[in-house]
Structure formats: structure tokens, C-alpha cells
Amino acid sequence: MNERTLGRIDLILFDADYRDANAAVEDSWRVAVMASDPRARAAHERARAAAVAAANDRRDPTAPRVPTSTTLHRVALGVALFAGVVAVALLTTPRTSPLAVQDAMLPSGLLAVVAVTLLCWLEPRRANGSLWGSRVPAVIHFALGCLWLLAAAGVFAFRWSEVSAFAALPAIAGLALLGCAGLAALILCGYAYRADRSGRQTGIARVTGDLIDQRDAPEVFDALDRWWSSAGPDALQHSGDRVRDVRREVLARLRAARLITERDEQLACWAPDPVKWSERRR
């Protein structure tokens, strides 16, 4: 079993909140289907978003669409984090470096602006957990914002003498962009922190977290039940051996986390394939 599959198992189980061992064993089939094929997890997210959007449309036709995430959004997150770190790294070059600090300040500021812009764009998806569950907390905005502000303050306090008076405009612009990006990241952190406190990114709360009215939750679960009734049997029909292998690994990790016992694991391994598939309620 490759590392990507194991990583997907860990990612799904990280946000799981099982009430008991039976719930964990029952959910192991669903985890196995989504971990064995990343397209299944993406299709499940699309089905969830469509069900929530349909319920919201009936409550308020003007409600915004439910944001969901694709590989493009996860790549954008990686680009944002990389750009944010490079923005700081450019300003920490030694005085003997071929890249003078006055030449690095404008690119640094632009990279910070790109990073915070991407983070703002991704925030609705981060907040509802579709980006990467609860593994992308609000603290990333706080950390980047503080780094940018500290880097700007450090350059101004300790290295401004390296900036030539005849080439100060680009350096000033870069410093201003870096400071504005830092303040924007801290403001974004405030919004993101409130979203994190709602718990919408974790566990079963993420399924219905975007609903306007939580009374529509049964409707969303019914729609996902219908999705699983075809997706589960199709997965076993087309790649049954792989799904079963992945499920054994899921059970092993549940036992390692002490969510199930060794006896639970053995009994589950000998159990027949499920006849009925449905979305986990808790």
C-alpha cells in the first residue's frame, strides 16, 4: 500500500469522532472507499455540497453557493504557504549575498500579497473543512502575518542603511506591501478563528455546517445515503480487493488509536461485505 493511500486514511480518520467501537468499525468501509480512490472522496464532497446547496436554495434562493475544494485549491494553498515563507526568506539574506536587501524588498512584498490573496480566496473552503479538514487551522494566518510584520520591522530597524537613497522607492513599496499583507493576514486570522471555534471543519459537523437552517440536515443525510447506495457497491464491484485491503489498514489504525480492540478488528476482518450503505450520522 503506497504512502498516498496511507496519508488519505490518516487525513480522514484525523477528523473522525466515533461514539463507540461499533461506529468506528461500521465507518471503516466508507473510509476505505474514499481512501482507496481520491476521486471517490471528491465525488462525496460534491454530493454533500450539492445536497446542502439544494436545501439552502429552498430556504433562500439568493444564498451563496456552498464552496467545495478540488486539487487546484489544495495546490493554491501550497503555493500560498511557499510564497509566504519565501517572502520572509528573501529578507534574511546576509549582507554579503549577491541579492541586496533593497532588491529583495519589492519581490518580498509582492509574494506576501500573493500569499494573503490566495489565503483570502481559500478561506471559505478552509472554514467549511473541504480544503483539508481541520488540518489547516487559523493559526497559519497568524503565523504568516507575524512573520511578515517582523520581517518588515527588522529590515526597517536594522538594515535600512543598506538601501540606496537613489533606489529607495521600490524598497519602500515592498516594505509597505509586506506590512499591509501582514495586517491583512492578522485580520483574516480573526475571521478564521471564529470559524474554527464553530467546529465546522471536524467530524460529522462538517457535513451540514453550511446549512442555513439545521432542520434541513435530515434531507442532506438522505441525499448522501442515496449517493452511498450506489457508490459503495460500485467501489466493491470495480476494485473490491483494493477496498478490502485498505479497510484492513483502516482497522489496524483504529486499533492502534485504541478506538477498537484487537477482537473488534479480527471480527471485522471476517465480516462479509456490507449490504446497506449510508452516511455516518455521528
PDB file of C-alpha atoms in Angstrom:
ATOM      1  CA  MET A   1       0.000   0.000   0.000  1.00  0.00           C
ATOM      2  CA  ASN A   2       1.512   3.314  -1.063  1.00  0.00           C
ATOM      3  CA  GLU A   3       2.164   6.324   1.137  1.00  0.00           C
ATOM      4  CA  ARG A   4      -0.528   8.411  -0.530  1.00  0.00           C
ATOM      5  CA  THR A   5      -3.218   5.924   0.423  1.00  0.00           C
ATOM      6  CA  LEU A   6      -1.945   5.793   3.991  1.00  0.00           C
ATOM      7  CA  GLY A   7      -1.940   9.580   4.099  1.00  0.00           C
ATOM      8  CA  ARG A   8      -5.550   9.695   2.918  1.00  0.00           C
ATOM      9  CA  ILE A   9      -6.533   7.221   5.636  1.00  0.00           C
ATOM     10  CA  ASP A  10      -4.873   9.370   8.294  1.00  0.00           C
ATOM     11  CA  LEU A  11      -6.479  12.520   6.907  1.00  0.00           C
ATOM     12  CA  ILE A  12      -9.990  11.057   7.043  1.00  0.00           C
ATOM     13  CA  LEU A  13      -9.571   9.437  10.464  1.00  0.00           C
ATOM     14  CA  PHE A  14      -7.985  12.589  11.914  1.00  0.00           C
ATOM     15  CA  ASP A  15     -11.345  14.373  11.939  1.00  0.00           C
ATOM     16  CA  ALA A  16     -13.466  11.351  12.847  1.00  0.00           C
ATOM     17  CA  ASP A  17     -15.371  11.389  16.127  1.00  0.00           C
ATOM     18  CA  TYR A  18     -16.757   7.921  16.794  1.00  0.00           C
ATOM     19  CA  ARG A  19     -19.172   7.418  19.659  1.00  0.00           C
ATOM     20  CA  ASP A  20     -18.081   3.796  20.172  1.00  0.00           C
ATOM     21  CA  ALA A  21     -16.214   0.864  18.617  1.00  0.00           C
ATOM     22  CA  ASN A  22     -19.234  -0.266  16.591  1.00  0.00           C
ATOM     23  CA  ALA A  23     -19.494   3.120  14.901  1.00  0.00           C
ATOM     24  CA  ALA A  24     -15.776   3.043  14.075  1.00  0.00           C
ATOM     25  CA  VAL A  25     -15.985  -0.455  12.571  1.00  0.00           C
ATOM     26  CA  GLU A  26     -19.057   0.458  10.538  1.00  0.00           C
ATOM     27  CA  ASP A  27     -17.390   3.582   9.184  1.00  0.00           C
ATOM     28  CA  SER A  28     -14.271   1.645   8.191  1.00  0.00           C
ATOM     29  CA  TRP A  29     -15.941   0.618   4.906  1.00  0.00           C
ATOM     30  CA  ARG A  30     -16.696   4.214   3.968  1.00  0.00           C
ATOM     31  CA  VAL A  31     -13.197   5.345   4.924  1.00  0.00           C
ATOM     32  CA  ALA A  32     -11.731   2.534   2.821  1.00  0.00           C
ATOM     33  CA  VAL A  33     -13.730   3.518  -0.258  1.00  0.00           C
ATOM     34  CA  MET A  34     -12.686   7.177  -0.040  1.00  0.00           C
ATOM     35  CA  ALA A  35      -9.059   6.411   0.830  1.00  0.00           C
ATOM     36  CA  SER A  36      -8.634   3.789  -1.893  1.00  0.00           C
ATOM     37  CA  ASP A  37      -9.623   6.236  -4.629  1.00  0.00           C
ATOM     38  CA  PRO A  38      -9.255  10.025  -4.185  1.00  0.00           C
ATOM     39  CA  ARG A  39     -11.937  10.517  -6.841  1.00  0.00           C
ATOM     40  CA  ALA A  40     -14.473   8.902  -4.500  1.00  0.00           C
ATOM     41  CA  ARG A  41     -13.690  11.412  -1.763  1.00  0.00           C
ATOM     42  CA  ALA A  42     -14.009  14.290  -4.241  1.00  0.00           C
ATOM     43  CA  ALA A  43     -17.309  12.896  -5.522  1.00  0.00           C
ATOM     44  CA  HIS A  44     -18.586  12.576  -1.944  1.00  0.00           C
ATOM     45  CA  GLU A  45     -17.709  16.210  -1.279  1.00  0.00           C
ATOM     46  CA  ARG A  46     -19.502  17.287  -4.450  1.00  0.00           C
ATOM     47  CA  ALA A  47     -22.580  15.296  -3.436  1.00  0.00           C
ATOM     48  CA  ARG A  48     -22.518  16.883   0.006  1.00  0.00           C
ATOM     49  CA  ALA A  49     -22.164  20.392  -1.389  1.00  0.00           C
ATOM     50  CA  ALA A  50     -24.965  19.795  -3.900  1.00  0.00           C
ATOM     51  CA  ALA A  51     -27.315  18.496  -1.196  1.00  0.00           C
ATOM     52  CA  VAL A  52     -26.572  21.443   1.093  1.00  0.00           C
ATOM     53  CA  ALA A  53     -26.959  23.917  -1.775  1.00  0.00           C
ATOM     54  CA  ALA A  54     -30.310  22.401  -2.758  1.00  0.00           C
ATOM     55  CA  ALA A  55     -31.592  22.713   0.815  1.00  0.00           C
ATOM     56  CA  ASN A  56     -30.312  26.286   1.097  1.00  0.00           C
ATOM     57  CA  ASP A  57     -31.899  27.267  -2.220  1.00  0.00           C
ATOM     58  CA  ARG A  58     -35.302  26.295  -0.892  1.00  0.00           C
ATOM     59  CA  ARG A  59     -34.740  28.430   2.196  1.00  0.00           C
ATOM     60  CA  ASP A  60     -33.168  31.374   0.385  1.00  0.00           C
ATOM     61  CA  PRO A  61     -32.737  31.370  -3.425  1.00  0.00           C
ATOM     62  CA  THR A  62     -30.205  34.201  -3.111  1.00  0.00           C
ATOM     63  CA  ALA A  63     -27.920  32.268  -0.762  1.00  0.00           C
ATOM     64  CA  PRO A  64     -24.311  31.908  -1.999  1.00  0.00           C
ATOM     65  CA  ARG A  65     -23.216  28.565  -3.354  1.00  0.00           C
ATOM     66  CA  VAL A  66     -21.538  26.143  -0.964  1.00  0.00           C
ATOM     67  CA  PRO A  67     -17.768  26.301  -1.570  1.00  0.00           C
ATOM     68  CA  THR A  68     -16.054  22.989  -2.173  1.00  0.00           C
ATOM     69  CA  SER A  69     -12.420  22.124  -2.855  1.00  0.00           C
ATOM     70  CA  THR A  70     -10.522  20.460  -5.668  1.00  0.00           C
ATOM     71  CA  THR A  71      -6.879  19.615  -6.254  1.00  0.00           C
ATOM     72  CA  LEU A  72      -6.457  23.122  -7.664  1.00  0.00           C
ATOM     73  CA  HIS A  73      -7.431  24.659  -4.317  1.00  0.00           C
ATOM     74  CA  ARG A  74      -5.024  22.426  -2.397  1.00  0.00           C
ATOM     75  CA  VAL A  75      -2.223  23.320  -4.811  1.00  0.00           C
ATOM     76  CA  ALA A  76      -3.112  27.000  -4.300  1.00  0.00           C
ATOM     77  CA  LEU A  77      -2.759  26.514  -0.551  1.00  0.00           C
ATOM     78  CA  GLY A  78       0.701  25.054  -1.050  1.00  0.00           C
ATOM     79  CA  VAL A  79       1.652  27.974  -3.308  1.00  0.00           C
ATOM     80  CA  ALA A  80       0.387  30.463  -0.716  1.00  0.00           C
ATOM     81  CA  LEU A  81       2.414  28.893   2.099  1.00  0.00           C
ATOM     82  CA  PHE A  82       5.525  28.623  -0.082  1.00  0.00           C
ATOM     83  CA  ALA A  83       5.221  32.234  -1.264  1.00  0.00           C
ATOM     84  CA  GLY A  84       4.699  33.420   2.307  1.00  0.00           C
ATOM     85  CA  VAL A  85       7.839  31.703   3.559  1.00  0.00           C
ATOM     86  CA  VAL A  86       9.961  32.821   0.593  1.00  0.00           C
ATOM     87  CA  ALA A  87       8.816  36.412   1.187  1.00  0.00           C
ATOM     88  CA  VAL A  88      10.489  36.295   4.598  1.00  0.00           C
ATOM     89  CA  ALA A  89      13.500  34.300   3.418  1.00  0.00           C
ATOM     90  CA  LEU A  90      14.357  36.951   0.820  1.00  0.00           C
ATOM     91  CA  LEU A  91      14.854  39.493   3.599  1.00  0.00           C
ATOM     92  CA  THR A  92      17.101  37.278   5.699  1.00  0.00           C
ATOM     93  CA  THR A  93      19.907  37.041   3.165  1.00  0.00           C
ATOM     94  CA  PRO A  94      23.319  38.029   4.632  1.00  0.00           C
ATOM     95  CA  ARG A  95      24.927  41.334   3.766  1.00  0.00           C
ATOM     96  CA  THR A  96      27.491  39.507   1.611  1.00  0.00           C
ATOM     97  CA  SER A  97      24.786  37.888  -0.522  1.00  0.00           C
ATOM     98  CA  PRO A  98      24.664  38.839  -4.230  1.00  0.00           C
ATOM     99  CA  LEU A  99      20.985  39.723  -3.686  1.00  0.00           C
ATOM    100  CA  ALA A 100      20.946  43.080  -1.914  1.00  0.00           C
ATOM    101  CA  VAL A 101      18.163  43.702   0.564  1.00  0.00           C
ATOM    102  CA  GLN A 102      16.948  46.721  -1.411  1.00  0.00           C
ATOM    103  CA  ASP A 103      16.486  44.472  -4.463  1.00  0.00           C
ATOM    104  CA  ALA A 104      14.676  41.803  -2.430  1.00  0.00           C
ATOM    105  CA  MET A 105      12.132  44.019  -0.712  1.00  0.00           C
ATOM    106  CA  LEU A 106       9.759  44.575  -3.629  1.00  0.00           C
ATOM    107  CA  PRO A 107       9.639  40.862  -4.642  1.00  0.00           C
ATOM    108  CA  SER A 108       9.164  40.011  -0.963  1.00  0.00           C
ATOM    109  CA  GLY A 109       6.212  42.374  -0.651  1.00  0.00           C
ATOM    110  CA  LEU A 110       4.631  41.096  -3.856  1.00  0.00           C
ATOM    111  CA  LEU A 111       4.997  37.466  -2.742  1.00  0.00           C
ATOM    112  CA  ALA A 112       3.364  38.295   0.596  1.00  0.00           C
ATOM    113  CA  VAL A 113       0.443  39.979  -1.187  1.00  0.00           C
ATOM    114  CA  VAL A 114       0.023  36.961  -3.481  1.00  0.00           C
ATOM    115  CA  ALA A 115       0.070  34.648  -0.466  1.00  0.00           C
ATOM    116  CA  VAL A 116      -2.525  36.566   1.555  1.00  0.00           C
ATOM    117  CA  THR A 117      -4.740  36.968  -1.530  1.00  0.00           C
ATOM    118  CA  LEU A 118      -4.731  33.207  -2.066  1.00  0.00           C
ATOM    119  CA  LEU A 119      -5.461  32.619   1.622  1.00  0.00           C
ATOM    120  CA  CYS A 120      -8.437  35.013   1.458  1.00  0.00           C
ATOM    121  CA  TRP A 121      -9.746  33.194  -1.607  1.00  0.00           C
ATOM    122  CA  LEU A 122      -9.351  29.824   0.100  1.00  0.00           C
ATOM    123  CA  GLU A 123     -10.781  30.856   3.476  1.00  0.00           C
ATOM    124  CA  PRO A 124     -14.418  29.771   2.800  1.00  0.00           C
ATOM    125  CA  ARG A 125     -13.144  26.330   1.798  1.00  0.00           C
ATOM    126  CA  ARG A 126     -10.771  26.160   4.746  1.00  0.00           C
ATOM    127  CA  ALA A 127     -13.561  27.224   7.099  1.00  0.00           C
ATOM    128  CA  ASN A 128     -16.013  24.538   5.986  1.00  0.00           C
ATOM    129  CA  GLY A 129     -13.360  21.817   6.140  1.00  0.00           C
ATOM    130  CA  SER A 130     -13.462  20.836   2.468  1.00  0.00           C
ATOM    131  CA  LEU A 131      -9.876  22.021   1.914  1.00  0.00           C
ATOM    132  CA  TRP A 132      -8.139  19.644   4.343  1.00  0.00           C
ATOM    133  CA  GLY A 133     -10.430  19.062   7.294  1.00  0.00           C
ATOM    134  CA  SER A 134      -9.150  20.621  10.496  1.00  0.00           C
ATOM    135  CA  ARG A 135      -5.512  20.238   9.469  1.00  0.00           C
ATOM    136  CA  VAL A 136      -5.409  23.815   8.199  1.00  0.00           C
ATOM    137  CA  PRO A 137      -6.136  25.856  11.348  1.00  0.00           C
ATOM    138  CA  ALA A 138      -6.493  29.624  11.594  1.00  0.00           C
ATOM    139  CA  VAL A 139      -3.039  29.858  13.175  1.00  0.00           C
ATOM    140  CA  ILE A 140      -1.407  29.684   9.730  1.00  0.00           C
ATOM    141  CA  HIS A 141      -2.750  33.184   9.015  1.00  0.00           C
ATOM    142  CA  PHE A 142      -1.473  34.437  12.355  1.00  0.00           C
ATOM    143  CA  ALA A 143       1.963  32.879  11.868  1.00  0.00           C
ATOM    144  CA  LEU A 144       2.451  34.297   8.375  1.00  0.00           C
ATOM    145  CA  GLY A 145       1.136  37.717   9.384  1.00  0.00           C
ATOM    146  CA  CYS A 146       3.520  37.919  12.336  1.00  0.00           C
ATOM    147  CA  LEU A 147       6.450  36.750  10.201  1.00  0.00           C
ATOM    148  CA  TRP A 148       5.778  39.405   7.564  1.00  0.00           C
ATOM    149  CA  LEU A 149       5.387  42.197  10.103  1.00  0.00           C
ATOM    150  CA  LEU A 150       8.503  41.150  11.995  1.00  0.00           C
ATOM    151  CA  ALA A 151      10.484  40.904   8.767  1.00  0.00           C
ATOM    152  CA  ALA A 152       9.334  44.377   7.700  1.00  0.00           C
ATOM    153  CA  ALA A 153      10.153  45.836  11.119  1.00  0.00           C
ATOM    154  CA  GLY A 154      13.532  44.100  11.201  1.00  0.00           C
ATOM    155  CA  VAL A 155      14.561  45.431   7.804  1.00  0.00           C
ATOM    156  CA  PHE A 156      13.445  48.944   8.674  1.00  0.00           C
ATOM    157  CA  ALA A 157      15.194  48.896  12.063  1.00  0.00           C
ATOM    158  CA  PHE A 158      18.435  47.091  11.262  1.00  0.00           C
ATOM    159  CA  ARG A 159      19.051  47.039   7.508  1.00  0.00           C
ATOM    160  CA  TRP A 160      17.558  50.230   6.128  1.00  0.00           C
ATOM    161  CA  SER A 161      21.052  51.687   5.892  1.00  0.00           C
ATOM    162  CA  GLU A 162      21.737  49.214   3.065  1.00  0.00           C
ATOM    163  CA  VAL A 163      19.058  50.851   0.922  1.00  0.00           C
ATOM    164  CA  SER A 164      20.446  53.418  -1.504  1.00  0.00           C
ATOM    165  CA  ALA A 165      18.752  56.793  -1.419  1.00  0.00           C
ATOM    166  CA  PHE A 166      18.623  56.734  -5.239  1.00  0.00           C
ATOM    167  CA  ALA A 167      16.759  53.393  -5.318  1.00  0.00           C
ATOM    168  CA  ALA A 168      14.568  53.747  -2.263  1.00  0.00           C
ATOM    169  CA  LEU A 169      11.162  53.812  -3.979  1.00  0.00           C
ATOM    170  CA  PRO A 170      10.976  50.078  -4.823  1.00  0.00           C
ATOM    171  CA  ALA A 171      12.224  49.247  -1.331  1.00  0.00           C
ATOM    172  CA  ILE A 172       9.602  51.489   0.288  1.00  0.00           C
ATOM    173  CA  ALA A 173       6.878  49.974  -1.892  1.00  0.00           C
ATOM    174  CA  GLY A 174       7.987  46.462  -0.958  1.00  0.00           C
ATOM    175  CA  LEU A 175       8.076  47.344   2.729  1.00  0.00           C
ATOM    176  CA  ALA A 176       4.568  48.843   2.523  1.00  0.00           C
ATOM    177  CA  LEU A 177       3.218  45.783   0.687  1.00  0.00           C
ATOM    178  CA  LEU A 178       4.776  43.459   3.258  1.00  0.00           C
ATOM    179  CA  GLY A 179       3.266  45.414   6.142  1.00  0.00           C
ATOM    180  CA  CYS A 180      -0.188  45.573   4.513  1.00  0.00           C
ATOM    181  CA  ALA A 181      -0.081  41.832   3.805  1.00  0.00           C
ATOM    182  CA  GLY A 182       0.828  41.181   7.434  1.00  0.00           C
ATOM    183  CA  LEU A 183      -2.074  43.272   8.731  1.00  0.00           C
ATOM    184  CA  ALA A 184      -4.461  41.627   6.245  1.00  0.00           C
ATOM    185  CA  ALA A 185      -3.333  38.182   7.427  1.00  0.00           C
ATOM    186  CA  LEU A 186      -3.994  39.105  11.072  1.00  0.00           C
ATOM    187  CA  ILE A 187      -7.478  40.402  10.183  1.00  0.00           C
ATOM    188  CA  LEU A 188      -8.135  37.211   8.215  1.00  0.00           C
ATOM    189  CA  CYS A 189      -6.974  35.230  11.249  1.00  0.00           C
ATOM    190  CA  GLY A 190      -9.741  36.828  13.325  1.00  0.00           C
ATOM    191  CA  TYR A 191     -12.414  35.666  10.888  1.00  0.00           C
ATOM    192  CA  ALA A 192     -10.792  32.250  10.564  1.00  0.00           C
ATOM    193  CA  TYR A 193     -10.535  31.806  14.337  1.00  0.00           C
ATOM    194  CA  ARG A 194     -14.276  32.339  14.706  1.00  0.00           C
ATOM    195  CA  ALA A 195     -14.864  29.723  12.025  1.00  0.00           C
ATOM    196  CA  ASP A 196     -12.550  27.289  13.831  1.00  0.00           C
ATOM    197  CA  ARG A 197     -14.434  27.768  17.087  1.00  0.00           C
ATOM    198  CA  SER A 198     -17.648  26.721  15.330  1.00  0.00           C
ATOM    199  CA  GLY A 199     -16.123  23.266  14.754  1.00  0.00           C
ATOM    200  CA  ARG A 200     -17.468  23.085  11.204  1.00  0.00           C
ATOM    201  CA  GLN A 201     -14.232  21.573   9.873  1.00  0.00           C
ATOM    202  CA  THR A 202     -14.306  18.455  12.011  1.00  0.00           C
ATOM    203  CA  GLY A 203     -16.209  15.216  12.061  1.00  0.00           C
ATOM    204  CA  ILE A 204     -19.849  14.979  11.193  1.00  0.00           C
ATOM    205  CA  ALA A 205     -20.425  18.694  11.865  1.00  0.00           C
ATOM    206  CA  ARG A 206     -18.777  19.476   8.521  1.00  0.00           C
ATOM    207  CA  VAL A 207     -21.470  17.618   6.579  1.00  0.00           C
ATOM    208  CA  THR A 208     -24.218  20.094   7.489  1.00  0.00           C
ATOM    209  CA  GLY A 209     -22.140  23.060   8.661  1.00  0.00           C
ATOM    210  CA  ASP A 210     -23.054  25.158   5.597  1.00  0.00           C
ATOM    211  CA  LEU A 211     -26.805  24.794   6.037  1.00  0.00           C
ATOM    212  CA  ILE A 212     -28.837  27.956   6.555  1.00  0.00           C
ATOM    213  CA  ASP A 213     -31.271  26.007   8.724  1.00  0.00           C
ATOM    214  CA  GLN A 214     -30.096  22.894  10.564  1.00  0.00           C
ATOM    215  CA  ARG A 215     -33.617  21.489  10.326  1.00  0.00           C
ATOM    216  CA  ASP A 216     -32.660  20.563   6.757  1.00  0.00           C
ATOM    217  CA  ALA A 217     -29.922  18.197   7.991  1.00  0.00           C
ATOM    218  CA  PRO A 218     -32.024  15.009   7.541  1.00  0.00           C
ATOM    219  CA  GLU A 219     -32.551  15.967   3.905  1.00  0.00           C
ATOM    220  CA  VAL A 220     -28.785  16.245   3.364  1.00  0.00           C
ATOM    221  CA  PHE A 221     -28.123  12.901   5.036  1.00  0.00           C
ATOM    222  CA  ASP A 222     -30.829  11.258   2.922  1.00  0.00           C
ATOM    223  CA  ALA A 223     -29.178  12.576  -0.242  1.00  0.00           C
ATOM    224  CA  LEU A 224     -25.813  11.219   0.895  1.00  0.00           C
ATOM    225  CA  ASP A 225     -27.436   7.886   1.738  1.00  0.00           C
ATOM    226  CA  ARG A 226     -28.611   7.696  -1.877  1.00  0.00           C
ATOM    227  CA  TRP A 227     -25.101   8.546  -3.060  1.00  0.00           C
ATOM    228  CA  TRP A 228     -23.554   5.811  -0.908  1.00  0.00           C
ATOM    229  CA  SER A 229     -26.156   3.250  -2.026  1.00  0.00           C
ATOM    230  CA  SER A 230     -24.580   3.336  -5.473  1.00  0.00           C
ATOM    231  CA  ALA A 231     -21.014   4.481  -4.745  1.00  0.00           C
ATOM    232  CA  GLY A 232     -20.316   1.758  -2.161  1.00  0.00           C
ATOM    233  CA  PRO A 233     -21.408  -1.255  -4.232  1.00  0.00           C
ATOM    234  CA  ASP A 234     -19.737   0.224  -7.347  1.00  0.00           C
ATOM    235  CA  ALA A 235     -16.427   0.513  -5.500  1.00  0.00           C
ATOM    236  CA  LEU A 236     -16.604  -3.113  -4.362  1.00  0.00           C
ATOM    237  CA  GLN A 237     -17.569  -4.253  -7.833  1.00  0.00           C
ATOM    238  CA  HIS A 238     -14.770  -2.466  -9.676  1.00  0.00           C
ATOM    239  CA  SER A 239     -11.939  -2.541  -7.105  1.00  0.00           C
ATOM    240  CA  GLY A 240     -13.156  -4.821  -4.327  1.00  0.00           C
ATOM    241  CA  ASP A 241      -9.770  -6.338  -3.485  1.00  0.00           C
ATOM    242  CA  ARG A 242      -8.162  -2.917  -3.080  1.00  0.00           C
ATOM    243  CA  VAL A 243     -11.024  -1.595  -0.945  1.00  0.00           C
ATOM    244  CA  ARG A 244     -10.801  -4.638   1.338  1.00  0.00           C
ATOM    245  CA  ASP A 245      -7.008  -4.258   1.653  1.00  0.00           C
ATOM    246  CA  VAL A 246      -7.394  -0.599   2.535  1.00  0.00           C
ATOM    247  CA  ARG A 247     -10.123  -1.437   5.046  1.00  0.00           C
ATOM    248  CA  ARG A 248      -7.784  -3.831   6.844  1.00  0.00           C
ATOM    249  CA  GLU A 249      -5.294  -0.980   7.178  1.00  0.00           C
ATOM    250  CA  VAL A 250      -8.073   1.315   8.434  1.00  0.00           C
ATOM    251  CA  LEU A 251      -8.991  -1.242  11.097  1.00  0.00           C
ATOM    252  CA  ALA A 252      -5.339  -1.598  12.099  1.00  0.00           C
ATOM    253  CA  ARG A 253      -5.078   2.147  12.597  1.00  0.00           C
ATOM    254  CA  LEU A 254      -8.309   2.259  14.562  1.00  0.00           C
ATOM    255  CA  ARG A 255      -6.897  -0.411  16.862  1.00  0.00           C
ATOM    256  CA  ALA A 256      -3.576   1.461  17.156  1.00  0.00           C
ATOM    257  CA  ALA A 257      -5.555   4.529  18.228  1.00  0.00           C
ATOM    258  CA  ARG A 258      -7.406   2.352  20.792  1.00  0.00           C
ATOM    259  CA  LEU A 259     -10.754   3.123  19.227  1.00  0.00           C
ATOM    260  CA  ILE A 260     -11.398  -0.589  18.766  1.00  0.00           C
ATOM    261  CA  THR A 261      -9.967  -3.688  20.412  1.00  0.00           C
ATOM    262  CA  GLU A 262      -7.973  -6.472  18.797  1.00  0.00           C
ATOM    263  CA  ARG A 263     -11.068  -8.685  18.973  1.00  0.00           C
ATOM    264  CA  ASP A 264     -13.134  -5.993  17.229  1.00  0.00           C
ATOM    265  CA  GLU A 265     -10.523  -5.861  14.495  1.00  0.00           C
ATOM    266  CA  GLN A 266     -10.484  -9.633  13.988  1.00  0.00           C
ATOM    267  CA  LEU A 267     -14.268  -9.890  13.878  1.00  0.00           C
ATOM    268  CA  ALA A 268     -14.477  -7.006  11.424  1.00  0.00           C
ATOM    269  CA  CYS A 269     -11.913  -8.596   9.120  1.00  0.00           C
ATOM    270  CA  TRP A 270     -14.046 -11.743   8.874  1.00  0.00           C
ATOM    271  CA  ALA A 271     -17.316  -9.865   8.407  1.00  0.00           C
ATOM    272  CA  PRO A 272     -18.974 -10.018   4.972  1.00  0.00           C
ATOM    273  CA  ASP A 273     -19.193  -7.031   2.667  1.00  0.00           C
ATOM    274  CA  PRO A 274     -21.890  -4.554   3.705  1.00  0.00           C
ATOM    275  CA  VAL A 275     -25.312  -4.907   2.124  1.00  0.00           C
ATOM    276  CA  LYS A 276     -26.565  -1.439   3.027  1.00  0.00           C
ATOM    277  CA  TRP A 277     -24.503   1.720   2.689  1.00  0.00           C
ATOM    278  CA  SER A 278     -25.381   5.022   4.344  1.00  0.00           C
ATOM    279  CA  GLU A 279     -23.734   8.247   5.520  1.00  0.00           C
ATOM    280  CA  ARG A 280     -22.388   8.310   9.069  1.00  0.00           C
ATOM    281  CA  ARG A 281     -24.733  10.272  11.329  1.00  0.00           C
ATOM    282  CA  ARG A 282     -22.302  10.798  14.204  1.00  0.00           C
TER     283      ARG A 282
END
